[in-house]
């Protein structure tokens, strides 16, 4: 399988949320590839972020595509609503639902690309049965729930296993990594086969977001 271009998905969990419109404009100028939109329900993870109404209004402020990361239980209940609110990619957690196939179908039926995510301690092999049906796998490189955590190096092996399996199967799938991605950790994730890098803290703390995005690519 040929090498894929590296894309950067900017997590707005780390931005100034009181100025979301200007933050989105900054991301456009800096040529981010996606806006990463972290939805937390206080049940699947120990934190609550934002949801459907915020997505709907943010969507009107930018042309950038929205990469929605659902950290919620029973995602099947809300996938259609997130799609209608403007999601372009919807990623849900394998640990959060009993109906993975049904969730993938819902994403597609609603015109979204479908992503499946695993937490750091979930084995890579768990996603193998679904690879053919998916557009993207998200390998969490921190425990989901909070921005600003340190990258967990043991997750690299899982990125590698999934890329190898996808190559064996002849699948050109996207592999996304999320959590603790910086100019220091990005080389290793790319080397192991990730091609979409989520970054929040690293980008929004940088003096120059566009340089920071370039440093990840
Ligand atoms: C964590 C979220 C991440 C988070 C990444 O649960 O899924 O998207 O915002 O933030 P940083 O880049 O700060 O680790
Ligand atoms: Zn995320």
mmCIF file with all atom_site columns, C-alpha atoms and ligand atoms in Angstrom:
data_model
loop_
_atom_site.group_PDB
_atom_site.id
_atom_site.type_symbol
_atom_site.label_atom_id
_atom_site.label_alt_id
_atom_site.label_comp_id
_atom_site.label_asym_id
_atom_site.label_entity_id
_atom_site.label_seq_id
_atom_site.pdbx_PDB_ins_code
_atom_site.Cartn_x
_atom_site.Cartn_y
_atom_site.Cartn_z
_atom_site.occupancy
_atom_site.B_iso_or_equiv
_atom_site.pdbx_formal_charge
_atom_site.auth_seq_id
_atom_site.auth_comp_id
_atom_site.auth_asym_id
_atom_site.auth_atom_id
_atom_site.pdbx_PDB_model_num
ATOM   1   C  CA  . UNK A 1 1   ? 0.000   0.000  0.000  1.00 0.00 ? 1   UNK A CA  1
ATOM   2   C  CA  . UNK A 1 2   ? 1.414   3.425  -0.921 1.00 0.00 ? 2   UNK A CA  1
ATOM   3   C  CA  . UNK A 1 3   ? 2.229   5.974  1.738  1.00 0.00 ? 3   UNK A CA  1
ATOM   4   C  CA  . UNK A 1 4   ? -0.710  8.210  2.640  1.00 0.00 ? 4   UNK A CA  1
ATOM   5   C  CA  . UNK A 1 5   ? -0.533  11.966 3.086  1.00 0.00 ? 5   UNK A CA  1
ATOM   6   C  CA  . UNK A 1 6   ? -0.425  13.043 6.698  1.00 0.00 ? 6   UNK A CA  1
ATOM   7   C  CA  . UNK A 1 7   ? -3.444  15.121 7.721  1.00 0.00 ? 7   UNK A CA  1
ATOM   8   C  CA  . UNK A 1 8   ? -3.927  17.191 10.871 1.00 0.00 ? 8   UNK A CA  1
ATOM   9   C  CA  . UNK A 1 9   ? -7.217  17.304 12.767 1.00 0.00 ? 9   UNK A CA  1
ATOM   10  C  CA  . UNK A 1 10  ? -7.259  20.182 15.271 1.00 0.00 ? 10  UNK A CA  1
ATOM   11  C  CA  . UNK A 1 11  ? -9.030  19.393 18.543 1.00 0.00 ? 11  UNK A CA  1
ATOM   12  C  CA  . UNK A 1 12  ? -11.023 22.450 19.578 1.00 0.00 ? 12  UNK A CA  1
ATOM   13  C  CA  . UNK A 1 13  ? -11.291 21.074 23.107 1.00 0.00 ? 13  UNK A CA  1
ATOM   14  C  CA  . UNK A 1 14  ? -7.988  22.925 23.527 1.00 0.00 ? 14  UNK A CA  1
ATOM   15  C  CA  . UNK A 1 15  ? -9.062  26.244 21.977 1.00 0.00 ? 15  UNK A CA  1
ATOM   16  C  CA  . UNK A 1 16  ? -10.543 29.399 23.482 1.00 0.00 ? 16  UNK A CA  1
ATOM   17  C  CA  . UNK A 1 17  ? -14.160 28.233 23.497 1.00 0.00 ? 17  UNK A CA  1
ATOM   18  C  CA  . UNK A 1 18  ? -15.471 31.716 24.254 1.00 0.00 ? 18  UNK A CA  1
ATOM   19  C  CA  . UNK A 1 19  ? -14.199 32.748 20.811 1.00 0.00 ? 19  UNK A CA  1
ATOM   20  C  CA  . UNK A 1 20  ? -14.959 29.690 18.784 1.00 0.00 ? 20  UNK A CA  1
ATOM   21  C  CA  . UNK A 1 21  ? -15.585 31.575 15.546 1.00 0.00 ? 21  UNK A CA  1
ATOM   22  C  CA  . UNK A 1 22  ? -12.193 33.282 15.559 1.00 0.00 ? 22  UNK A CA  1
ATOM   23  C  CA  . UNK A 1 23  ? -10.498 30.047 16.605 1.00 0.00 ? 23  UNK A CA  1
ATOM   24  C  CA  . UNK A 1 24  ? -12.050 28.294 13.594 1.00 0.00 ? 24  UNK A CA  1
ATOM   25  C  CA  . UNK A 1 25  ? -10.818 31.111 11.337 1.00 0.00 ? 25  UNK A CA  1
ATOM   26  C  CA  . UNK A 1 26  ? -7.330  30.654 12.782 1.00 0.00 ? 26  UNK A CA  1
ATOM   27  C  CA  . UNK A 1 27  ? -7.494  26.977 11.861 1.00 0.00 ? 27  UNK A CA  1
ATOM   28  C  CA  . UNK A 1 28  ? -8.587  27.808 8.318  1.00 0.00 ? 28  UNK A CA  1
ATOM   29  C  CA  . UNK A 1 29  ? -5.682  30.215 7.891  1.00 0.00 ? 29  UNK A CA  1
ATOM   30  C  CA  . UNK A 1 30  ? -3.273  27.682 9.347  1.00 0.00 ? 30  UNK A CA  1
ATOM   31  C  CA  . UNK A 1 31  ? -4.567  25.067 6.889  1.00 0.00 ? 31  UNK A CA  1
ATOM   32  C  CA  . UNK A 1 32  ? -5.786  22.473 9.339  1.00 0.00 ? 32  UNK A CA  1
ATOM   33  C  CA  . UNK A 1 33  ? -7.355  19.536 7.478  1.00 0.00 ? 33  UNK A CA  1
ATOM   34  C  CA  . UNK A 1 34  ? -10.180 18.859 9.945  1.00 0.00 ? 34  UNK A CA  1
ATOM   35  C  CA  . UNK A 1 35  ? -11.787 20.272 13.057 1.00 0.00 ? 35  UNK A CA  1
ATOM   36  C  CA  . UNK A 1 36  ? -11.737 17.514 15.698 1.00 0.00 ? 36  UNK A CA  1
ATOM   37  C  CA  . UNK A 1 37  ? -14.878 17.808 17.840 1.00 0.00 ? 37  UNK A CA  1
ATOM   38  C  CA  . UNK A 1 38  ? -14.698 15.875 21.132 1.00 0.00 ? 38  UNK A CA  1
ATOM   39  C  CA  . UNK A 1 39  ? -18.074 14.898 22.575 1.00 0.00 ? 39  UNK A CA  1
ATOM   40  C  CA  . UNK A 1 40  ? -18.008 13.634 26.190 1.00 0.00 ? 40  UNK A CA  1
ATOM   41  C  CA  . UNK A 1 41  ? -21.038 12.477 28.136 1.00 0.00 ? 41  UNK A CA  1
ATOM   42  C  CA  . UNK A 1 42  ? -19.742 12.184 31.709 1.00 0.00 ? 42  UNK A CA  1
ATOM   43  C  CA  . UNK A 1 43  ? -20.519 8.435  31.595 1.00 0.00 ? 43  UNK A CA  1
ATOM   44  C  CA  . UNK A 1 44  ? -18.213 6.858  29.019 1.00 0.00 ? 44  UNK A CA  1
ATOM   45  C  CA  . UNK A 1 45  ? -15.526 9.262  30.235 1.00 0.00 ? 45  UNK A CA  1
ATOM   46  C  CA  . UNK A 1 46  ? -15.202 11.319 33.418 1.00 0.00 ? 46  UNK A CA  1
ATOM   47  C  CA  . UNK A 1 47  ? -15.746 14.641 31.748 1.00 0.00 ? 47  UNK A CA  1
ATOM   48  C  CA  . UNK A 1 48  ? -18.482 16.562 29.916 1.00 0.00 ? 48  UNK A CA  1
ATOM   49  C  CA  . UNK A 1 49  ? -17.673 18.734 26.922 1.00 0.00 ? 49  UNK A CA  1
ATOM   50  C  CA  . UNK A 1 50  ? -20.125 19.899 24.246 1.00 0.00 ? 50  UNK A CA  1
ATOM   51  C  CA  . UNK A 1 51  ? -22.652 18.377 21.874 1.00 0.00 ? 51  UNK A CA  1
ATOM   52  C  CA  . UNK A 1 52  ? -25.144 18.779 19.067 1.00 0.00 ? 52  UNK A CA  1
ATOM   53  C  CA  . UNK A 1 53  ? -26.153 22.483 19.378 1.00 0.00 ? 53  UNK A CA  1
ATOM   54  C  CA  . UNK A 1 54  ? -22.509 23.576 19.565 1.00 0.00 ? 54  UNK A CA  1
ATOM   55  C  CA  . UNK A 1 55  ? -21.646 21.504 16.492 1.00 0.00 ? 55  UNK A CA  1
ATOM   56  C  CA  . UNK A 1 56  ? -24.576 22.971 14.597 1.00 0.00 ? 56  UNK A CA  1
ATOM   57  C  CA  . UNK A 1 57  ? -23.501 26.550 15.227 1.00 0.00 ? 57  UNK A CA  1
ATOM   58  C  CA  . UNK A 1 58  ? -19.765 25.930 14.795 1.00 0.00 ? 58  UNK A CA  1
ATOM   59  C  CA  . UNK A 1 59  ? -20.547 24.349 11.428 1.00 0.00 ? 59  UNK A CA  1
ATOM   60  C  CA  . UNK A 1 60  ? -21.941 27.660 10.144 1.00 0.00 ? 60  UNK A CA  1
ATOM   61  C  CA  . UNK A 1 61  ? -18.637 29.439 10.882 1.00 0.00 ? 61  UNK A CA  1
ATOM   62  C  CA  . UNK A 1 62  ? -16.167 27.431 8.804  1.00 0.00 ? 62  UNK A CA  1
ATOM   63  C  CA  . UNK A 1 63  ? -15.741 25.442 5.616  1.00 0.00 ? 63  UNK A CA  1
ATOM   64  C  CA  . UNK A 1 64  ? -13.419 22.977 7.355  1.00 0.00 ? 64  UNK A CA  1
ATOM   65  C  CA  . UNK A 1 65  ? -14.802 19.446 7.648  1.00 0.00 ? 65  UNK A CA  1
ATOM   66  C  CA  . UNK A 1 66  ? -15.811 18.246 11.117 1.00 0.00 ? 66  UNK A CA  1
ATOM   67  C  CA  . UNK A 1 67  ? -14.263 15.080 12.512 1.00 0.00 ? 67  UNK A CA  1
ATOM   68  C  CA  . UNK A 1 68  ? -16.578 14.198 15.402 1.00 0.00 ? 68  UNK A CA  1
ATOM   69  C  CA  . UNK A 1 69  ? -15.194 11.949 18.159 1.00 0.00 ? 69  UNK A CA  1
ATOM   70  C  CA  . UNK A 1 70  ? -18.043 10.517 20.241 1.00 0.00 ? 70  UNK A CA  1
ATOM   71  C  CA  . UNK A 1 71  ? -16.940 9.536  23.743 1.00 0.00 ? 71  UNK A CA  1
ATOM   72  C  CA  . UNK A 1 72  ? -20.477 8.587  24.727 1.00 0.00 ? 72  UNK A CA  1
ATOM   73  C  CA  . UNK A 1 73  ? -22.320 5.395  25.631 1.00 0.00 ? 73  UNK A CA  1
ATOM   74  C  CA  . UNK A 1 74  ? -24.872 4.033  23.181 1.00 0.00 ? 74  UNK A CA  1
ATOM   75  C  CA  . UNK A 1 75  ? -23.679 6.168  20.264 1.00 0.00 ? 75  UNK A CA  1
ATOM   76  C  CA  . UNK A 1 76  ? -26.400 4.576  18.095 1.00 0.00 ? 76  UNK A CA  1
ATOM   77  C  CA  . UNK A 1 77  ? -28.898 6.895  19.803 1.00 0.00 ? 77  UNK A CA  1
ATOM   78  C  CA  . UNK A 1 78  ? -27.205 10.066 18.567 1.00 0.00 ? 78  UNK A CA  1
ATOM   79  C  CA  . UNK A 1 79  ? -25.271 9.343  15.356 1.00 0.00 ? 79  UNK A CA  1
ATOM   80  C  CA  . UNK A 1 80  ? -28.049 10.590 13.051 1.00 0.00 ? 80  UNK A CA  1
ATOM   81  C  CA  . UNK A 1 81  ? -28.367 13.822 15.007 1.00 0.00 ? 81  UNK A CA  1
ATOM   82  C  CA  . UNK A 1 82  ? -24.627 14.493 14.874 1.00 0.00 ? 82  UNK A CA  1
ATOM   83  C  CA  . UNK A 1 83  ? -24.705 13.806 11.138 1.00 0.00 ? 83  UNK A CA  1
ATOM   84  C  CA  . UNK A 1 84  ? -27.570 16.258 10.666 1.00 0.00 ? 84  UNK A CA  1
ATOM   85  C  CA  . UNK A 1 85  ? -25.755 18.848 12.773 1.00 0.00 ? 85  UNK A CA  1
ATOM   86  C  CA  . UNK A 1 86  ? -22.825 18.811 10.336 1.00 0.00 ? 86  UNK A CA  1
ATOM   87  C  CA  . UNK A 1 87  ? -20.439 15.957 11.111 1.00 0.00 ? 87  UNK A CA  1
ATOM   88  C  CA  . UNK A 1 88  ? -18.369 14.781 8.139  1.00 0.00 ? 88  UNK A CA  1
ATOM   89  C  CA  . UNK A 1 89  ? -16.610 11.903 9.906  1.00 0.00 ? 89  UNK A CA  1
ATOM   90  C  CA  . UNK A 1 90  ? -18.207 10.253 12.938 1.00 0.00 ? 90  UNK A CA  1
ATOM   91  C  CA  . UNK A 1 91  ? -16.034 8.122  15.203 1.00 0.00 ? 91  UNK A CA  1
ATOM   92  C  CA  . UNK A 1 92  ? -17.567 6.116  18.037 1.00 0.00 ? 92  UNK A CA  1
ATOM   93  C  CA  . UNK A 1 93  ? -15.953 3.835  20.607 1.00 0.00 ? 93  UNK A CA  1
ATOM   94  C  CA  . UNK A 1 94  ? -15.886 0.075  20.296 1.00 0.00 ? 94  UNK A CA  1
ATOM   95  C  CA  . UNK A 1 95  ? -16.210 -0.174 24.098 1.00 0.00 ? 95  UNK A CA  1
ATOM   96  C  CA  . UNK A 1 96  ? -19.361 1.977  24.117 1.00 0.00 ? 96  UNK A CA  1
ATOM   97  C  CA  . UNK A 1 97  ? -21.807 -0.046 22.038 1.00 0.00 ? 97  UNK A CA  1
ATOM   98  C  CA  . UNK A 1 98  ? -23.111 -3.573 21.519 1.00 0.00 ? 98  UNK A CA  1
ATOM   99  C  CA  . UNK A 1 99  ? -23.972 -2.805 17.909 1.00 0.00 ? 99  UNK A CA  1
ATOM   100 C  CA  . UNK A 1 100 ? -20.832 -1.807 16.048 1.00 0.00 ? 100 UNK A CA  1
ATOM   101 C  CA  . UNK A 1 101 ? -22.170 -2.775 12.628 1.00 0.00 ? 101 UNK A CA  1
ATOM   102 C  CA  . UNK A 1 102 ? -25.396 -0.876 13.260 1.00 0.00 ? 102 UNK A CA  1
ATOM   103 C  CA  . UNK A 1 103 ? -23.410 2.233  14.202 1.00 0.00 ? 103 UNK A CA  1
ATOM   104 C  CA  . UNK A 1 104 ? -21.284 1.994  11.053 1.00 0.00 ? 104 UNK A CA  1
ATOM   105 C  CA  . UNK A 1 105 ? -24.454 1.673  8.954  1.00 0.00 ? 105 UNK A CA  1
ATOM   106 C  CA  . UNK A 1 106 ? -25.982 4.708  10.648 1.00 0.00 ? 106 UNK A CA  1
ATOM   107 C  CA  . UNK A 1 107 ? -22.909 6.846  9.899  1.00 0.00 ? 107 UNK A CA  1
ATOM   108 C  CA  . UNK A 1 108 ? -22.967 5.832  6.240  1.00 0.00 ? 108 UNK A CA  1
ATOM   109 C  CA  . UNK A 1 109 ? -26.727 6.073  5.815  1.00 0.00 ? 109 UNK A CA  1
ATOM   110 C  CA  . UNK A 1 110 ? -26.464 9.652  7.032  1.00 0.00 ? 110 UNK A CA  1
ATOM   111 C  CA  . UNK A 1 111 ? -23.720 10.519 4.554  1.00 0.00 ? 111 UNK A CA  1
ATOM   112 C  CA  . UNK A 1 112 ? -20.780 10.465 6.987  1.00 0.00 ? 112 UNK A CA  1
ATOM   113 C  CA  . UNK A 1 113 ? -17.529 8.580  6.927  1.00 0.00 ? 113 UNK A CA  1
ATOM   114 C  CA  . UNK A 1 114 ? -17.381 6.007  9.733  1.00 0.00 ? 114 UNK A CA  1
ATOM   115 C  CA  . UNK A 1 115 ? -14.602 5.686  12.303 1.00 0.00 ? 115 UNK A CA  1
ATOM   116 C  CA  . UNK A 1 116 ? -14.149 3.168  15.112 1.00 0.00 ? 116 UNK A CA  1
ATOM   117 C  CA  . UNK A 1 117 ? -12.048 4.065  18.154 1.00 0.00 ? 117 UNK A CA  1
ATOM   118 C  CA  . UNK A 1 118 ? -10.304 1.976  20.791 1.00 0.00 ? 118 UNK A CA  1
ATOM   119 C  CA  . UNK A 1 119 ? -9.022  3.021  24.209 1.00 0.00 ? 119 UNK A CA  1
ATOM   120 C  CA  . UNK A 1 120 ? -5.350  2.395  25.076 1.00 0.00 ? 120 UNK A CA  1
ATOM   121 C  CA  . UNK A 1 121 ? -6.003  -0.965 26.761 1.00 0.00 ? 121 UNK A CA  1
ATOM   122 C  CA  . UNK A 1 122 ? -8.282  -2.423 24.088 1.00 0.00 ? 122 UNK A CA  1
ATOM   123 C  CA  . UNK A 1 123 ? -6.366  -4.838 21.843 1.00 0.00 ? 123 UNK A CA  1
ATOM   124 C  CA  . UNK A 1 124 ? -5.887  -3.927 18.183 1.00 0.00 ? 124 UNK A CA  1
ATOM   125 C  CA  . UNK A 1 125 ? -7.329  -7.282 17.087 1.00 0.00 ? 125 UNK A CA  1
ATOM   126 C  CA  . UNK A 1 126 ? -10.787 -6.189 18.289 1.00 0.00 ? 126 UNK A CA  1
ATOM   127 C  CA  . UNK A 1 127 ? -11.169 -3.863 15.310 1.00 0.00 ? 127 UNK A CA  1
ATOM   128 C  CA  . UNK A 1 128 ? -10.071 -6.435 12.719 1.00 0.00 ? 128 UNK A CA  1
ATOM   129 C  CA  . UNK A 1 129 ? -13.566 -7.867 12.040 1.00 0.00 ? 129 UNK A CA  1
ATOM   130 C  CA  . UNK A 1 130 ? -14.808 -4.383 11.067 1.00 0.00 ? 130 UNK A CA  1
ATOM   131 C  CA  . UNK A 1 131 ? -11.867 -3.073 9.037  1.00 0.00 ? 131 UNK A CA  1
ATOM   132 C  CA  . UNK A 1 132 ? -13.511 -3.696 5.701  1.00 0.00 ? 132 UNK A CA  1
ATOM   133 C  CA  . UNK A 1 133 ? -16.584 -1.686 6.670  1.00 0.00 ? 133 UNK A CA  1
ATOM   134 C  CA  . UNK A 1 134 ? -14.778 1.351  8.040  1.00 0.00 ? 134 UNK A CA  1
ATOM   135 C  CA  . UNK A 1 135 ? -13.176 4.520  6.703  1.00 0.00 ? 135 UNK A CA  1
ATOM   136 C  CA  . UNK A 1 136 ? -11.032 5.152  9.761  1.00 0.00 ? 136 UNK A CA  1
ATOM   137 C  CA  . UNK A 1 137 ? -9.678  3.602  12.961 1.00 0.00 ? 137 UNK A CA  1
ATOM   138 C  CA  . UNK A 1 138 ? -8.873  5.929  15.855 1.00 0.00 ? 138 UNK A CA  1
ATOM   139 C  CA  . UNK A 1 139 ? -6.239  4.547  18.197 1.00 0.00 ? 139 UNK A CA  1
ATOM   140 C  CA  . UNK A 1 140 ? -6.382  6.557  21.424 1.00 0.00 ? 140 UNK A CA  1
ATOM   141 C  CA  . UNK A 1 141 ? -2.875  7.413  22.548 1.00 0.00 ? 141 UNK A CA  1
ATOM   142 C  CA  . UNK A 1 142 ? -4.082  8.660  25.969 1.00 0.00 ? 142 UNK A CA  1
ATOM   143 C  CA  . UNK A 1 143 ? -7.037  7.596  28.127 1.00 0.00 ? 143 UNK A CA  1
ATOM   144 C  CA  . UNK A 1 144 ? -9.988  9.496  26.630 1.00 0.00 ? 144 UNK A CA  1
ATOM   145 C  CA  . UNK A 1 145 ? -11.534 12.276 28.688 1.00 0.00 ? 145 UNK A CA  1
ATOM   146 C  CA  . UNK A 1 146 ? -9.069  15.143 28.904 1.00 0.00 ? 146 UNK A CA  1
ATOM   147 C  CA  . UNK A 1 147 ? -6.764  17.194 26.726 1.00 0.00 ? 147 UNK A CA  1
ATOM   148 C  CA  . UNK A 1 148 ? -3.193  17.903 27.739 1.00 0.00 ? 148 UNK A CA  1
ATOM   149 C  CA  . UNK A 1 149 ? -2.168  14.385 28.813 1.00 0.00 ? 149 UNK A CA  1
ATOM   150 C  CA  . UNK A 1 150 ? 1.108   12.620 28.052 1.00 0.00 ? 150 UNK A CA  1
ATOM   151 C  CA  . UNK A 1 151 ? 1.360   10.278 25.050 1.00 0.00 ? 151 UNK A CA  1
ATOM   152 C  CA  . UNK A 1 152 ? 1.320   6.539  25.920 1.00 0.00 ? 152 UNK A CA  1
ATOM   153 C  CA  . UNK A 1 153 ? 4.123   4.856  23.921 1.00 0.00 ? 153 UNK A CA  1
ATOM   154 C  CA  . UNK A 1 154 ? 2.714   1.317  24.305 1.00 0.00 ? 154 UNK A CA  1
ATOM   155 C  CA  . UNK A 1 155 ? -0.122  2.270  21.934 1.00 0.00 ? 155 UNK A CA  1
ATOM   156 C  CA  . UNK A 1 156 ? 2.342   2.498  19.012 1.00 0.00 ? 156 UNK A CA  1
ATOM   157 C  CA  . UNK A 1 157 ? 2.401   -1.261 18.624 1.00 0.00 ? 157 UNK A CA  1
ATOM   158 C  CA  . UNK A 1 158 ? -1.362  -1.250 18.064 1.00 0.00 ? 158 UNK A CA  1
ATOM   159 C  CA  . UNK A 1 159 ? -1.092  1.351  15.310 1.00 0.00 ? 159 UNK A CA  1
ATOM   160 C  CA  . UNK A 1 160 ? 1.470   -0.884 13.642 1.00 0.00 ? 160 UNK A CA  1
ATOM   161 C  CA  . UNK A 1 161 ? -0.659  -4.032 13.993 1.00 0.00 ? 161 UNK A CA  1
ATOM   162 C  CA  . UNK A 1 162 ? -3.691  -2.333 12.474 1.00 0.00 ? 162 UNK A CA  1
ATOM   163 C  CA  . UNK A 1 163 ? -1.711  -0.867 9.579  1.00 0.00 ? 163 UNK A CA  1
ATOM   164 C  CA  . UNK A 1 164 ? -0.160  -4.269 8.887  1.00 0.00 ? 164 UNK A CA  1
ATOM   165 C  CA  . UNK A 1 165 ? -3.522  -6.010 8.947  1.00 0.00 ? 165 UNK A CA  1
ATOM   166 C  CA  . UNK A 1 166 ? -5.094  -3.379 6.669  1.00 0.00 ? 166 UNK A CA  1
ATOM   167 C  CA  . UNK A 1 167 ? -2.193  -3.727 4.219  1.00 0.00 ? 167 UNK A CA  1
ATOM   168 C  CA  . UNK A 1 168 ? -2.566  -7.509 4.235  1.00 0.00 ? 168 UNK A CA  1
ATOM   169 C  CA  . UNK A 1 169 ? -6.243  -7.103 3.464  1.00 0.00 ? 169 UNK A CA  1
ATOM   170 C  CA  . UNK A 1 170 ? -5.492  -4.553 0.733  1.00 0.00 ? 170 UNK A CA  1
ATOM   171 C  CA  . UNK A 1 171 ? -7.435  -1.812 2.544  1.00 0.00 ? 171 UNK A CA  1
ATOM   172 C  CA  . UNK A 1 172 ? -6.538  1.846  2.204  1.00 0.00 ? 172 UNK A CA  1
ATOM   173 C  CA  . UNK A 1 173 ? -7.973  2.828  5.591  1.00 0.00 ? 173 UNK A CA  1
ATOM   174 C  CA  . UNK A 1 174 ? -7.147  5.971  7.575  1.00 0.00 ? 174 UNK A CA  1
ATOM   175 C  CA  . UNK A 1 175 ? -5.540  5.461  10.971 1.00 0.00 ? 175 UNK A CA  1
ATOM   176 C  CA  . UNK A 1 176 ? -5.960  8.361  13.355 1.00 0.00 ? 176 UNK A CA  1
ATOM   177 C  CA  . UNK A 1 177 ? -4.157  8.915  16.644 1.00 0.00 ? 177 UNK A CA  1
ATOM   178 C  CA  . UNK A 1 178 ? -5.432  11.193 19.393 1.00 0.00 ? 178 UNK A CA  1
ATOM   179 C  CA  . UNK A 1 179 ? -3.821  12.372 22.631 1.00 0.00 ? 179 UNK A CA  1
ATOM   180 C  CA  . UNK A 1 180 ? -0.454  13.855 23.467 1.00 0.00 ? 180 UNK A CA  1
ATOM   181 C  CA  . UNK A 1 181 ? 0.524   14.439 19.833 1.00 0.00 ? 181 UNK A CA  1
ATOM   182 C  CA  . UNK A 1 182 ? 3.369   16.978 19.499 1.00 0.00 ? 182 UNK A CA  1
ATOM   183 C  CA  . UNK A 1 183 ? 6.363   17.536 17.247 1.00 0.00 ? 183 UNK A CA  1
ATOM   184 C  CA  . UNK A 1 184 ? 8.172   15.056 19.527 1.00 0.00 ? 184 UNK A CA  1
ATOM   185 C  CA  . UNK A 1 185 ? 5.674   12.197 19.383 1.00 0.00 ? 185 UNK A CA  1
ATOM   186 C  CA  . UNK A 1 186 ? 4.489   12.579 15.773 1.00 0.00 ? 186 UNK A CA  1
ATOM   187 C  CA  . UNK A 1 187 ? 7.430   10.838 14.120 1.00 0.00 ? 187 UNK A CA  1
ATOM   188 C  CA  . UNK A 1 188 ? 6.807   7.558  15.917 1.00 0.00 ? 188 UNK A CA  1
ATOM   189 C  CA  . UNK A 1 189 ? 3.069   7.474  15.175 1.00 0.00 ? 189 UNK A CA  1
ATOM   190 C  CA  . UNK A 1 190 ? 3.684   8.202  11.503 1.00 0.00 ? 190 UNK A CA  1
ATOM   191 C  CA  . UNK A 1 191 ? 6.427   5.585  11.291 1.00 0.00 ? 191 UNK A CA  1
ATOM   192 C  CA  . UNK A 1 192 ? 4.013   3.003  12.653 1.00 0.00 ? 192 UNK A CA  1
ATOM   193 C  CA  . UNK A 1 193 ? 1.323   3.808  10.112 1.00 0.00 ? 193 UNK A CA  1
ATOM   194 C  CA  . UNK A 1 194 ? -0.905  6.615  11.432 1.00 0.00 ? 194 UNK A CA  1
ATOM   195 C  CA  . UNK A 1 195 ? -1.894  9.208  8.819  1.00 0.00 ? 195 UNK A CA  1
ATOM   196 C  CA  . UNK A 1 196 ? -4.370  11.499 10.608 1.00 0.00 ? 196 UNK A CA  1
ATOM   197 C  CA  . UNK A 1 197 ? -2.973  13.219 13.676 1.00 0.00 ? 197 UNK A CA  1
ATOM   198 C  CA  . UNK A 1 198 ? -5.259  14.882 16.204 1.00 0.00 ? 198 UNK A CA  1
ATOM   199 C  CA  . UNK A 1 199 ? -3.702  17.663 18.240 1.00 0.00 ? 199 UNK A CA  1
ATOM   200 C  CA  . UNK A 1 200 ? -5.236  20.106 20.684 1.00 0.00 ? 200 UNK A CA  1
ATOM   201 C  CA  . UNK A 1 201 ? -2.918  21.409 23.363 1.00 0.00 ? 201 UNK A CA  1
ATOM   202 C  CA  . UNK A 1 202 ? 0.142   21.406 21.089 1.00 0.00 ? 202 UNK A CA  1
ATOM   203 C  CA  . UNK A 1 203 ? -1.579  23.549 18.441 1.00 0.00 ? 203 UNK A CA  1
ATOM   204 C  CA  . UNK A 1 204 ? -3.459  26.000 20.624 1.00 0.00 ? 204 UNK A CA  1
ATOM   205 C  CA  . UNK A 1 205 ? -0.459  26.653 22.871 1.00 0.00 ? 205 UNK A CA  1
ATOM   206 C  CA  . UNK A 1 206 ? 1.792   27.361 19.904 1.00 0.00 ? 206 UNK A CA  1
ATOM   207 C  CA  . UNK A 1 207 ? 2.711   30.947 19.007 1.00 0.00 ? 207 UNK A CA  1
ATOM   208 C  CA  . UNK A 1 208 ? 2.174   30.086 15.363 1.00 0.00 ? 208 UNK A CA  1
ATOM   209 C  CA  . UNK A 1 209 ? -0.506  27.428 14.688 1.00 0.00 ? 209 UNK A CA  1
ATOM   210 C  CA  . UNK A 1 210 ? 0.425   27.142 11.063 1.00 0.00 ? 210 UNK A CA  1
ATOM   211 C  CA  . UNK A 1 211 ? 4.038   26.283 11.882 1.00 0.00 ? 211 UNK A CA  1
ATOM   212 C  CA  . UNK A 1 212 ? 2.846   23.835 14.525 1.00 0.00 ? 212 UNK A CA  1
ATOM   213 C  CA  . UNK A 1 213 ? 0.581   22.091 11.993 1.00 0.00 ? 213 UNK A CA  1
ATOM   214 C  CA  . UNK A 1 214 ? 3.432   21.949 9.491  1.00 0.00 ? 214 UNK A CA  1
ATOM   215 C  CA  . UNK A 1 215 ? 5.724   20.437 12.125 1.00 0.00 ? 215 UNK A CA  1
ATOM   216 C  CA  . UNK A 1 216 ? 3.290   17.524 12.519 1.00 0.00 ? 216 UNK A CA  1
ATOM   217 C  CA  . UNK A 1 217 ? 2.978   16.830 8.804  1.00 0.00 ? 217 UNK A CA  1
HETATM 218 C  C1  . LIG B 2 .   ? -9.105  13.328 24.677 1.00 0.00 ? 1   LIG B C1  1
HETATM 219 C  C2  . LIG B 2 .   ? -9.598  13.874 23.369 1.00 0.00 ? 1   LIG B C2  1
HETATM 220 C  C3  . LIG B 2 .   ? -8.575  14.508 22.536 1.00 0.00 ? 1   LIG B C3  1
HETATM 221 C  C4  . LIG B 2 .   ? -7.889  15.688 23.137 1.00 0.00 ? 1   LIG B C4  1
HETATM 222 C  C5  . LIG B 2 .   ? -6.506  15.737 22.581 1.00 0.00 ? 1   LIG B C5  1
HETATM 223 O  O1  . LIG B 2 .   ? -10.071 12.512 25.234 1.00 0.00 ? 1   LIG B O1  1
HETATM 224 O  O2  . LIG B 2 .   ? -10.165 12.831 22.585 1.00 0.00 ? 1   LIG B O2  1
HETATM 225 O  O3  . LIG B 2 .   ? -9.051  14.822 21.235 1.00 0.00 ? 1   LIG B O3  1
HETATM 226 O  O4  . LIG B 2 .   ? -8.520  16.906 22.902 1.00 0.00 ? 1   LIG B O4  1
HETATM 227 O  O5  . LIG B 2 .   ? -5.855  16.727 23.234 1.00 0.00 ? 1   LIG B O5  1
HETATM 228 P  P1  . LIG B 2 .   ? -4.288  16.890 23.356 1.00 0.00 ? 1   LIG B P1  1
HETATM 229 O  O6  . LIG B 2 .   ? -3.779  17.125 21.978 1.00 0.00 ? 1   LIG B O6  1
HETATM 230 O  O7  . LIG B 2 .   ? -4.190  18.035 24.245 1.00 0.00 ? 1   LIG B O7  1
HETATM 231 O  O8  . LIG B 2 .   ? -3.768  15.598 23.949 1.00 0.00 ? 1   LIG B O8  1
HETATM 232 ZN ZN1 . LIG B 2 .   ? -10.622 13.219 20.438 1.00 0.00 ? 2   LIG B ZN1 1
#
